Amino acid sequence: MIIPKTTAALGLAAALVAIGLPPASANNNWSTVNQVDEKGNACPLSDKSDVVCPAVCVTQLSDCPQSLAPSCPNGQEFCADGQCHDECTDDIQAKNPCHCQRSGKKLPDHAADLVPCMSIANVTINNYKSWEKESQTYAACAAEADISNAGDMGVWGSDWDSSMIWAQCPKAPQKMYTFDEPMWIAVFSIFGAVAFFSFAWTLLKFFLEREVRAYYWRQRRATSSGSDSGSGRGGAVAAKLKNLDGDSDSEKSHLALDLVKNGAASDSGSSNTPQENIFDTDDVQLRGYRNHFFGTFLCIVFWLFSLFWLCYMAVLTADFYGKLPAPNHYEFSLSHEDSTLGKQTFIVMWVIAVVWFVCLNVYSNRLRNFMRIQTLPADGHYVRVERRVEAEIMLEEKNMVLDAVRRCEDFMRWFTGWTMHLTTCPLKKTGQGRLYFTYQCTRYVYDESTNQFDPYFFNLGSKNAEILSQADGLTGEEALLRAELVGPNFIEVNVPSIPMAFALEFMSFFYLYQSLILWLFYYDAYYQVGLVDTAVILISAFIKVVIRIISERRVKRMAEHDDQIEVLRDGEWVKKSTRTLVPGDVITIEKGMHMSCDATILSGNIVVDESSLTGEALPIRKFPVRMDQGNYDREGSGKVNTLFSGTTISQVSATPQVTGDLLANDRVIAIVQLTGTSTDKGKLIQKILFPAPVSFIFNEQLKVVIIILMCYALIIMGLASFFYANDPVATWFYGMFCVCQLLSPLLPAALVMGQSLATWRLRHKKIYCVDPPRITIAGKVQIFCFDKTGTLTKEGLEFFGGQPIVPDDSSKDVSATKFEAHTEDYKELNKLMRMAIGGCHAVTDLNGQLIGNPVDIEQFRATGWTISDDAGEYVDTLVPSEDSPDSSPIHVIKRFEFVHARMSMSAAILDPTTGHVHIFVKGSFEKVRELADPNSAPADYDQATSKLAREGCYVLALAHRDLGAIDPLTIREWSRDELEKDCSMLGLLVFKNKLKPDTTEAIGELKSGDTRTVMITGDTALTGAYIARQCGMVPEGNRVLLADVNKKTNEIEWTDVDSQEVVEDVHSELTSIGEDGWPNVELAMTGKAFNRLDEMGVLPDILLNTRVFARMTPNDKVRCVQLHMAIGITAMCGDGGNDCGALRASHAGLALSDAEASIVSPFSSSNRSVMSCVELIRQGRAGLATSFAGYKYMILYGQTMAMLKVNTFYFAISVSQPLWIFIDALITVGVSAAIAFSPPAKKLAAYRPTARILGPQTLSSTIGLVLINWIYVIGGWFWLFSQHWYRCNQFDSSEVDLTKWWLLGDNFEAQTLAFICLFQFVNNGFVYNFGHYYRRIFFRNYVLITIWAAFVVIVSIALLAPPNRLGCWMRLNCGDPDALKGLGYSVPVTVEKYNNPLGHNVMPTDARWKLWGYCIGNVITGILWELVIVLYPVRNWLRNKRPLHRLKLKL
């Protein structure tokens, strides 16, 4: 039957969508090859030479035709192999061709007696027809042997009754093991031993754990019945936090009673609990385990078995290449030289290895404890902490597919036990025999009275007097007992070595997948690509490991500290390691000391550098607690009396004589309050070492993609099974290679590459990243929160003069006062104001450097005064400058330092010129007005201070009282309240906090980049609103409404910051829409209003209308950031001080500091510019876009490879091995790496890059290119089947040696497919280099442009040039020497003989140019699809026509 020329191409297209058609193991099914030409005419027939004739078999040699009758030279005999030999040995006789390689029971009875005649010489078949191959072969061979009755001859296996039979053997039966080979004896022995030991251990474990199972069963019954036994939970879930103090009673455990013999008396109800007990939740359980020699032995057996199996797989791989030591130096020596049997063996062993190592990986966190005996937590050698930790999913979205995948994932996690995070901790004993374990750097001690493990801390008192009463220190016995409960004062950070870090890195599941897949590459003659892929994976892993080790070493330097310190023990000062410090220890504070604990100052004055914790550049002055009943709160009023762990002592000065209510001592001493992870620094390190898990929507959707690709891989494997139905081994290898190409082992490396280069670029901008995955999250930031002071504005305040308050002579009220004009010059102020400015502060001089509060320093520096080194009996003596209006020094008699809780400080100053003692009070203008005589404040006090605040000023108020000429010694015994009472308002001190030079530009660029900016500050609301307007956060012309708590009504009150008018209904104000389509009203609120609105639950409704959050505490900042995070991806930028919590909580925190505390943030910048935020988002967006480009390229690589495989399946062809290597090792690796080199765009685009791999942009980009590539491949078949030079020279797999798979590309079909796909592989990466919104224009990626151009040139040369070395290396456009000479070409290089009848695959020149143009058309179509449809015109039209539902923000 004559079939039209396009039938074959149409048939292939149909095969792509229909699987239920007959298999095509040798040819395509839609036409008979080489039968008709492109016009439907019969193809001219050619002769086929060198055809091998099958043997002629007879039962008696006398039945052989005369021409084939055996005839041997003298001395030789005719043997069963059909040849003459000197002797017919058993080996020769076993090679009887009439037995068709069968023996024993596999040899048919009819063939047992068959012997061959003499062999027939090779023949030439005239007018050869491949579809009549057998009949033509029999006829030609019969004619050559002069067999007259050839028509009566039978064929082996079918016509046994004939006297002569053609030995046309069917496929030889596969060899099989006897399974008594040494290899199998070893395998079965080891398998059996592992199985036996495992089963025996399981039985023994079940028996030994019977009592603990019964105990837990009783506890569950008790819990379900609602009863509460004393030891309920039996330590399975640990108990309450212990708060030990001097008021312990009989209700406390005997452990507590041992400790408090000389413990400090305190209020045991204090809420100052620094260490949270994470075990106070049902999401945490404890399990005890103890070692057993049999279990330990089994663990060793498991590791040895794993090692054995790896070695066994290596032996099978070496056997494939014939590289085993002699005598097994030939291929497949272990499988009786049967390649199929050898490959089947490898497949089975590989699958076993997959199951074994996957199970080890999945159950790795439980396996070791399975090999221990479970006990109650207090009875074992180890305690396993099981803690449920849910990952936060950023940009989470709800849809049916994701929900279904998550349900499946949740089930698998439950089934495999991955719902709980497991940590196994050794159970140890203290010197006194108490049990404890250490979890997340915190010690948990066993309390026998409650059968529970608890963390302990010591409350040394809530009153100043209580703390001072413990100044005698601890006894050695007390210190030992406390040390047993709280553990050493040392946080150990284990940083693995580089080899160990690599081992830990490669324990993840995806690395296991990569290793197992690469083993297939190494086995099946694809080791070249395996080596390249391995190198890429190792490089990407090395980058991750190095970044992680650098980060961990930085944490280690921050966390670990061990020094010698003087401690008061048993009444004597002794040298001790800081590791041995416990709460209650009294220590000596010395200059240069690095604090390793939190301590309260008992005596002496200290200057401390807290920059490592707060980021504050200037040292802070600290003071001892006073002998009074004042409350001590180390986070509040007691902060000026507290030394914090991680800080450095800059200066100390003792108080050797009793001075008022201060403790006298020749040393500067402090009492240890908190140690280890109970300190602020310890908690910070704990958060860094044990962060909460975070997942990105990208990672969640990637799971769906993997499932889809796995299903697609199964379909491809089904096609392989369909087309290669007779070769299951080839089917399996083809299928597995399809799986590994669809789910490329390079996919994780491609995703990490963008992050790694972004990290490197950020580092060059002095922005350091300790968590590279956060870079892609930074690319999706929608809201950027900023601290004000030191972030948006300059580091410090600048003195801006004062505004005195004087009597109002024009008023009839004699007590009335008024403001004088504001003056910036300190010298123009009155004497009392000058005295207050020069003396009411806590500044000290350290080697010429002023130390103290930054505001105090700026205030004192403005006077030009100096601090005398000889203060004598006074606290300080202050000397005016030469050009000052004042000439006489003043003396500070007594001073109360600034306390945040009171928002004020005070000082008593002696004026030697008059002998009068003046009391000055300084603080916030609200607080000082409360302390002072109400009648002394001007009537417009609130308006004046608000006006200054609205102008961005930092305002402090001064109050004054003149005590007259009294004895200064009487003042020293006064309390703070006595000192500060009965004062009158003196005036205002004004400071300015100016913007950084680039703040306005940075805020503007962020807003133009579709990022909302918000201010969260501890400063006043009016100052915050002024700065927000000045830097452009608040759009010009917008009103600002401020929320605060009315002190009289205690209700939320909204006021206009400009007019001070009260706004009754803020929601109606928000309905006023401006020209930009957004409300022209911005909201601001104080910390009090923020907390009140949060409690009322109305804050989320107005959160996105609020621009300024003022007077916010560190905890308020964290809460504010968390509320924004619930709405969108939120970043936080601060100086690393009181912003640490917010920086850590945000999705992407950037600390503008290089202090140790900045490590709590994923990003830190030593360049303290807000432009660092812009740079972070630029790099984040570029990194995210690059990651998606790499992801899409690897997906396209897999899809193109699958398309290539499907076509090769159908035509029973393949491309050459060098071409596979060229694609995988050069094109794929080179292009995927080069994609990452796209630099970020200079400006932030008005859109953020997509983070959804299942979003319309990503799907349209990938699916569109896949369809385009498929269309061009199918079109290529239409073109090829229309070519006259091809139709009668089609590839006929029945005419070639199928065992030489690497030569199955020696045909026009494979060459056409190869060239089309080569251009597609090269162009896929180039297409994804487009898109200038987030990355620079495509030609600025010089690496990718160079690689793309080079590959295009290489492939074009291979296609267009005459036969050349490059093409012949890939077996494209080349041929045998004789064939090339016959075509008129020179021979560039000698290659292995071509595996087709033509002897070449050289297309005509015009056909090659047409094919090249066709491939270039494919390239251009792909580029146009990406540019026109995906990126620009069509996408922009759809974006305007059908916008996605996104979070809309007023910028």
Coordinates of C-alpha atoms in Angstrom, one line a residue, residues 1050-1435:
N1050 CA -8.4 57.4 79.7
E1051 CA -9.9 57.0 76.3
I1052 CA -8.4 57.1 72.8
E1053 CA -8.3 60.7 71.4
W1054 CA -7.5 61.7 67.9
T1055 CA -6.1 65.1 67.2
D1056 CA -4.8 66.9 64.2
V1057 CA -1.0 67.5 64.7
D1058 CA -1.1 70.8 62.9
S1059 CA -4.3 72.5 64.3
Q1060 CA -4.5 70.5 67.5
E1061 CA -8.2 70.1 66.9
V1062 CA -9.8 66.9 68.3
V1063 CA -11.2 64.6 65.6
E1064 CA -14.3 62.8 66.7
D1065 CA -14.6 60.2 63.9
V1066 CA -11.3 59.1 62.4
H1067 CA -13.0 56.6 60.0
S1068 CA -14.9 59.4 58.3
E1069 CA -11.7 61.3 57.8
L1070 CA -10.2 58.3 56.1
T1071 CA -12.9 58.5 53.4
S1072 CA -11.4 61.7 52.1
I1073 CA -9.7 60.7 48.9
G1074 CA -6.8 62.6 47.3
E1075 CA -5.7 63.0 43.7
D1076 CA -3.6 59.8 44.0
G1077 CA -6.8 57.7 44.8
W1078 CA -5.8 57.2 48.4
P1079 CA -7.0 58.9 51.6
N1080 CA -5.2 62.2 52.1
V1081 CA -5.0 61.6 55.8
E1082 CA -2.2 59.8 57.6
L1083 CA -2.5 58.4 61.1
A1084 CA 0.1 58.4 63.9
M1085 CA -0.2 56.9 67.3
T1086 CA 1.7 56.7 70.6
G1087 CA 2.7 53.5 72.3
K1088 CA -0.1 53.7 74.8
A1089 CA -2.7 54.2 72.0
F1090 CA -1.1 51.4 70.1
N1091 CA -1.5 48.9 72.9
R1092 CA -5.1 50.1 73.7
L1093 CA -6.2 49.7 70.1
D1094 CA -4.5 46.4 69.9
E1095 CA -6.4 45.2 73.0
M1096 CA -9.6 46.4 71.5
G1097 CA -8.9 44.4 68.3
V1098 CA -9.4 47.4 66.0
L1099 CA -5.8 48.0 65.1
P1100 CA -5.7 45.8 62.0
D1101 CA -8.4 47.9 60.4
I1102 CA -6.4 51.1 60.5
L1103 CA -2.9 49.6 60.4
L1104 CA -2.2 50.4 56.8
N1105 CA -3.4 53.9 57.3
T1106 CA -0.9 54.5 60.1
R1107 CA 2.4 55.9 59.1
V1108 CA 4.1 56.7 62.5
F1109 CA 4.2 54.6 65.6
A1110 CA 5.8 56.6 68.4
R1111 CA 6.9 56.1 72.0
M1112 CA 7.2 52.4 71.2
T1113 CA 9.0 50.1 73.6
P1114 CA 11.1 47.2 72.2
N1115 CA 8.2 44.8 72.8
D1116 CA 5.8 47.2 71.1
K1117 CA 8.1 47.3 68.1
V1118 CA 8.0 43.5 67.9
R1119 CA 4.2 43.5 68.1
C1120 CA 3.9 46.2 65.5
V1121 CA 6.2 44.4 63.1
Q1122 CA 4.2 41.1 63.6
L1123 CA 0.9 42.9 62.8
H1124 CA 2.4 44.1 59.6
M1125 CA 3.8 40.7 58.8
A1126 CA 0.2 39.3 59.1
I1127 CA -0.7 41.5 56.1
G1128 CA 2.4 41.3 53.9
I1129 CA 6.1 40.7 53.6
T1130 CA 7.6 43.1 56.1
A1131 CA 11.2 44.3 56.5
M1132 CA 12.6 46.1 59.5
C1133 CA 15.6 48.5 59.5
G1134 CA 17.2 49.7 62.8
D1135 CA 20.5 50.3 64.5
G1136 CA 20.6 46.9 66.2
G1137 CA 19.9 48.3 69.7
N1138 CA 16.4 48.2 71.1
D1139 CA 15.3 47.1 67.6
C1140 CA 16.9 43.6 68.0
G1141 CA 13.6 41.9 68.7
A1142 CA 11.8 43.6 65.7
L1143 CA 14.8 42.9 63.4
R1144 CA 14.7 39.2 64.4
A1145 CA 10.9 39.0 64.1
S1146 CA 10.6 40.6 60.7
H1147 CA 10.8 38.7 57.4
A1148 CA 13.9 40.5 56.4
G1149 CA 15.7 42.5 59.2
L1150 CA 18.5 44.9 58.3
A1151 CA 20.7 46.2 61.2
L1152 CA 22.6 49.4 60.3
S1153 CA 25.4 48.3 62.6
D1154 CA 28.4 46.0 62.7
A1155 CA 28.0 45.4 66.5
E1156 CA 27.6 41.9 67.8
A1157 CA 23.9 42.4 68.4
S1158 CA 23.4 42.9 64.7
I1159 CA 24.0 39.2 64.1
V1160 CA 20.4 38.7 65.3
S1161 CA 19.3 40.2 62.0
P1162 CA 19.6 38.2 58.8
F1163 CA 21.3 41.3 57.2
S1164 CA 23.6 43.9 58.7
S1165 CA 25.4 46.9 57.1
S1166 CA 28.5 48.6 58.3
N1167 CA 27.5 51.5 56.0
R1168 CA 24.9 53.2 58.1
S1169 CA 22.9 54.5 55.2
V1170 CA 19.2 54.0 54.5
M1171 CA 20.3 53.3 50.9
S1172 CA 21.4 49.9 52.2
C1173 CA 17.6 49.1 52.4
V1174 CA 17.2 50.0 48.7
E1175 CA 20.3 48.0 47.8
L1176 CA 18.9 45.0 49.8
I1177 CA 15.6 45.1 47.9
R1178 CA 17.4 45.6 44.5
Q1179 CA 19.6 42.5 45.1
G1180 CA 16.6 40.6 46.6
R1181 CA 14.5 41.2 43.6
A1182 CA 17.3 40.4 41.2
G1183 CA 18.1 37.3 43.2
L1184 CA 14.5 36.1 43.2
A1185 CA 14.1 36.8 39.4
T1186 CA 17.4 35.0 38.8
S1187 CA 16.3 32.0 40.9
F1188 CA 13.1 31.8 38.9
A1189 CA 15.1 32.1 35.7
G1190 CA 17.3 29.2 36.8
Y1191 CA 14.3 27.2 37.9
K1192 CA 12.5 27.7 34.6
Y1193 CA 15.6 26.9 32.6
M1194 CA 16.0 23.6 34.5
I1195 CA 12.3 22.8 34.0
L1196 CA 12.7 23.6 30.2
Y1197 CA 15.8 21.4 30.2
G1198 CA 13.8 18.5 31.6
Q1199 CA 10.9 19.1 29.2
T1200 CA 13.1 19.4 26.1
M1201 CA 15.0 16.3 27.2
A1202 CA 11.7 14.4 27.6
M1203 CA 10.6 15.6 24.2
L1204 CA 13.9 14.3 22.8
K1205 CA 13.5 11.0 24.5
V1206 CA 9.9 10.5 23.3
N1207 CA 11.0 11.0 19.7
T1208 CA 14.0 8.7 20.0
F1209 CA 11.7 6.1 21.6
Y1210 CA 9.4 6.2 18.6
F1211 CA 12.1 6.0 15.9
A1212 CA 14.2 3.6 17.9
I1213 CA 17.1 6.0 17.6
S1214 CA 19.4 7.9 19.9
V1215 CA 21.8 10.7 19.7
S1216 CA 25.5 10.0 20.1
Q1217 CA 27.2 9.8 23.5
P1218 CA 29.4 12.8 22.9
L1219 CA 26.2 14.8 22.0
W1220 CA 24.6 13.8 25.4
I1221 CA 27.8 14.9 27.1
F1222 CA 27.8 18.2 25.1
I1223 CA 24.2 18.9 26.2
D1224 CA 24.4 17.9 29.8
A1225 CA 28.0 18.8 30.8
L1226 CA 28.5 21.9 28.7
I1227 CA 25.2 23.5 27.6
T1228 CA 23.1 22.8 30.7
V1229 CA 25.8 23.5 33.3
G1230 CA 27.2 26.5 31.4
V1231 CA 23.9 28.2 30.7
S1232 CA 22.3 27.5 34.1
A1233 CA 25.4 29.0 35.8
A1234 CA 25.6 32.0 33.5
I1235 CA 21.9 32.9 34.1
A1236 CA 22.9 33.8 37.7
F1237 CA 25.3 36.5 36.5
S1238 CA 22.6 39.0 35.5
P1239 CA 23.3 42.2 37.6
P1240 CA 20.4 43.9 39.4
A1241 CA 18.5 46.8 37.9
K1242 CA 19.7 50.3 38.8
K1243 CA 16.2 51.4 39.9
L1244 CA 13.5 49.6 41.8
A1245 CA 10.6 48.7 39.5
A1246 CA 7.0 49.6 40.3
Y1247 CA 6.3 45.9 40.6
R1248 CA 7.8 43.0 42.6
P1249 CA 8.9 39.8 40.8
T1250 CA 6.6 36.9 41.1
A1251 CA 7.3 34.3 43.9
R1252 CA 4.7 31.8 42.6
I1253 CA 6.0 29.0 40.4
L1254 CA 2.4 28.1 39.7
G1255 CA 1.4 31.7 38.9
P1256 CA 0.3 32.8 35.5
Q1257 CA 3.6 34.4 34.5
T1258 CA 5.7 31.4 35.3
L1259 CA 3.3 28.9 33.8
S1260 CA 2.8 30.9 30.6
S1261 CA 6.5 31.3 30.2
T1262 CA 7.4 27.6 30.7
I1263 CA 4.3 26.0 29.0
G1264 CA 4.4 28.4 26.1
L1265 CA 8.0 27.5 25.3
V1266 CA 7.4 23.8 25.7
L1267 CA 4.5 24.0 23.2
I1268 CA 6.6 26.1 20.8
N1269 CA 9.4 23.6 21.0
W1270 CA 7.1 20.7 20.4
I1271 CA 5.5 22.4 17.4
Y1272 CA 8.9 23.0 15.9
V1273 CA 10.0 19.4 16.4
I1274 CA 6.8 18.1 14.8
G1275 CA 7.2 20.6 12.0
G1276 CA 10.8 19.4 11.6
W1277 CA 9.5 15.9 11.0
F1278 CA 7.1 17.2 8.3
W1279 CA 10.0 19.0 6.7
L1280 CA 12.2 15.9 6.8
F1281 CA 9.6 13.5 5.4
S1282 CA 9.1 15.9 2.5
Q1283 CA 12.8 15.7 1.4
H1284 CA 13.6 13.6 -1.6
W1285 CA 17.1 12.7 -0.4
Y1286 CA 15.6 11.3 2.8
R1287 CA 12.5 9.3 1.9
C1288 CA 14.4 6.4 0.5
N1289 CA 17.2 6.6 3.0
Q1290 CA 15.2 6.4 6.2
F1291 CA 16.7 4.8 9.3
D1292 CA 15.8 1.1 9.6
S1293 CA 16.7 -0.2 13.0
S1294 CA 16.3 -3.7 11.8
E1295 CA 19.3 -3.2 9.6
V1296 CA 21.8 -2.0 12.2
D1297 CA 23.5 -3.4 15.3
L1298 CA 21.1 -2.4 18.1
T1299 CA 23.7 -3.3 20.8
K1300 CA 25.7 -0.2 19.7
W1301 CA 23.2 2.3 21.2
W1302 CA 25.8 5.1 20.9
L1303 CA 25.7 4.6 17.2
L1304 CA 21.9 4.8 16.8
G1305 CA 22.3 8.5 16.0
D1306 CA 24.0 7.7 12.7
N1307 CA 21.0 8.7 10.6
F1308 CA 19.1 11.7 9.3
E1309 CA 16.2 11.4 11.9
A1310 CA 18.5 11.6 14.9
Q1311 CA 20.5 14.4 13.3
T1312 CA 17.5 16.5 12.5
L1313 CA 16.1 16.0 16.0
A1314 CA 19.5 16.7 17.5
F1315 CA 20.0 20.1 15.7
I1316 CA 16.5 21.3 16.5
C1317 CA 16.9 20.4 20.2
L1318 CA 20.4 21.7 20.4
F1319 CA 19.2 25.2 19.5
Q1320 CA 16.4 24.8 21.9
F1321 CA 18.7 23.8 24.8
V1322 CA 20.9 26.8 24.1
N1323 CA 18.0 29.3 23.6
N1324 CA 16.0 28.3 26.7
G1325 CA 18.5 30.0 28.9
F1326 CA 18.9 33.0 26.7
V1327 CA 15.1 33.6 26.7
Y1328 CA 15.1 33.7 30.5
N1329 CA 17.7 36.4 30.6
F1330 CA 15.2 38.9 29.4
G1331 CA 13.3 41.2 31.7
H1332 CA 14.8 44.5 32.8
Y1333 CA 12.4 45.3 35.6
Y1334 CA 14.6 43.6 38.2
R1335 CA 17.8 42.9 36.4
R1336 CA 19.9 44.9 34.0
I1337 CA 19.1 44.7 30.3
F1338 CA 19.9 41.3 28.9
F1339 CA 23.1 42.2 27.1
R1340 CA 24.6 43.3 30.4
N1341 CA 24.9 39.7 31.4
Y1342 CA 28.2 39.3 29.5
V1343 CA 28.8 35.8 30.7
L1344 CA 25.5 34.4 29.4
I1345 CA 25.7 36.4 26.1
T1346 CA 29.2 35.0 25.5
I1347 CA 28.2 31.4 26.3
W1348 CA 25.0 31.7 24.3
A1349 CA 26.8 33.1 21.3
A1350 CA 29.6 30.5 21.5
F1351 CA 27.1 27.6 21.6
V1352 CA 25.1 29.1 18.7
V1353 CA 28.3 29.4 16.7
I1354 CA 29.4 25.8 17.6
V1355 CA 26.1 24.3 16.7
S1356 CA 25.8 26.3 13.5
I1357 CA 29.3 25.2 12.4
A1358 CA 28.4 21.6 13.1
L1359 CA 25.3 22.0 10.9
L1360 CA 26.4 24.4 8.1
A1361 CA 30.1 23.6 7.5
P1362 CA 31.3 20.6 5.4
P1363 CA 32.1 17.5 7.5
N1364 CA 34.5 18.7 10.2
R1365 CA 36.1 17.6 13.4
L1366 CA 33.5 19.2 15.6
G1367 CA 30.6 17.6 13.8
C1368 CA 32.3 14.2 13.5
W1369 CA 33.0 14.2 17.3
M1370 CA 29.3 14.5 17.8
R1371 CA 28.6 12.2 14.8
L1372 CA 26.6 14.9 13.1
N1373 CA 27.1 15.8 9.4
C1374 CA 29.8 13.2 9.0
G1375 CA 30.4 9.6 7.8
D1376 CA 32.8 6.9 6.9
P1377 CA 35.8 7.9 4.8
D1378 CA 34.7 6.1 1.6
A1379 CA 31.2 7.6 1.9
L1380 CA 32.5 11.1 2.4
K1381 CA 34.9 10.8 -0.5
G1382 CA 32.0 9.6 -2.6
L1383 CA 30.1 12.8 -1.7
G1384 CA 33.1 14.9 -2.7
Y1385 CA 34.2 15.8 0.8
S1386 CA 37.6 15.4 2.5
V1387 CA 37.9 13.2 5.5
P1388 CA 38.4 15.5 8.6
V1389 CA 39.0 12.7 11.1
T1390 CA 38.5 8.9 11.2
V1391 CA 35.5 7.8 13.2
E1392 CA 34.0 4.5 14.2
K1393 CA 32.2 2.9 11.3
Y1394 CA 28.8 4.4 10.7
N1395 CA 25.9 2.2 11.8
N1396 CA 23.7 2.6 8.7
P1397 CA 23.7 1.3 5.1
L1398 CA 24.6 4.8 3.7
G1399 CA 27.7 5.1 5.8
H1400 CA 27.0 8.8 6.5
N1401 CA 24.4 11.3 7.6
V1402 CA 25.5 14.3 5.6
M1403 CA 22.5 16.4 4.4
P1404 CA 22.7 18.3 1.1
T1405 CA 24.0 21.9 1.5
D1406 CA 20.7 23.6 0.8
A1407 CA 18.9 21.3 3.2
R1408 CA 21.4 22.2 5.9
W1409 CA 20.8 25.9 5.4
K1410 CA 17.0 25.3 5.4
L1411 CA 17.3 23.4 8.7
W1412 CA 19.5 26.1 10.2
G1413 CA 17.0 28.8 9.2
Y1414 CA 14.2 26.6 10.7
C1415 CA 16.1 26.3 14.0
I1416 CA 16.8 30.1 14.0
G1417 CA 13.0 30.6 13.5
N1418 CA 12.5 28.4 16.6
V1419 CA 14.9 30.6 18.5
I1420 CA 13.2 33.8 17.4
T1421 CA 9.7 32.5 18.1
G1422 CA 10.8 31.6 21.7
I1423 CA 12.3 35.1 22.2
L1424 CA 9.2 36.8 20.8
W1425 CA 6.9 34.7 23.0
E1426 CA 8.8 35.7 26.1
L1427 CA 9.1 39.4 25.1
V1428 CA 5.7 40.0 23.6
I1429 CA 3.4 37.7 25.5
V1430 CA 5.1 37.0 28.9
L1431 CA 7.0 40.1 29.7
Y1432 CA 5.8 43.2 28.0
P1433 CA 2.8 44.2 25.7
V1434 CA 0.4 41.3 26.3
R1435 CA 1.3 41.0 30.0

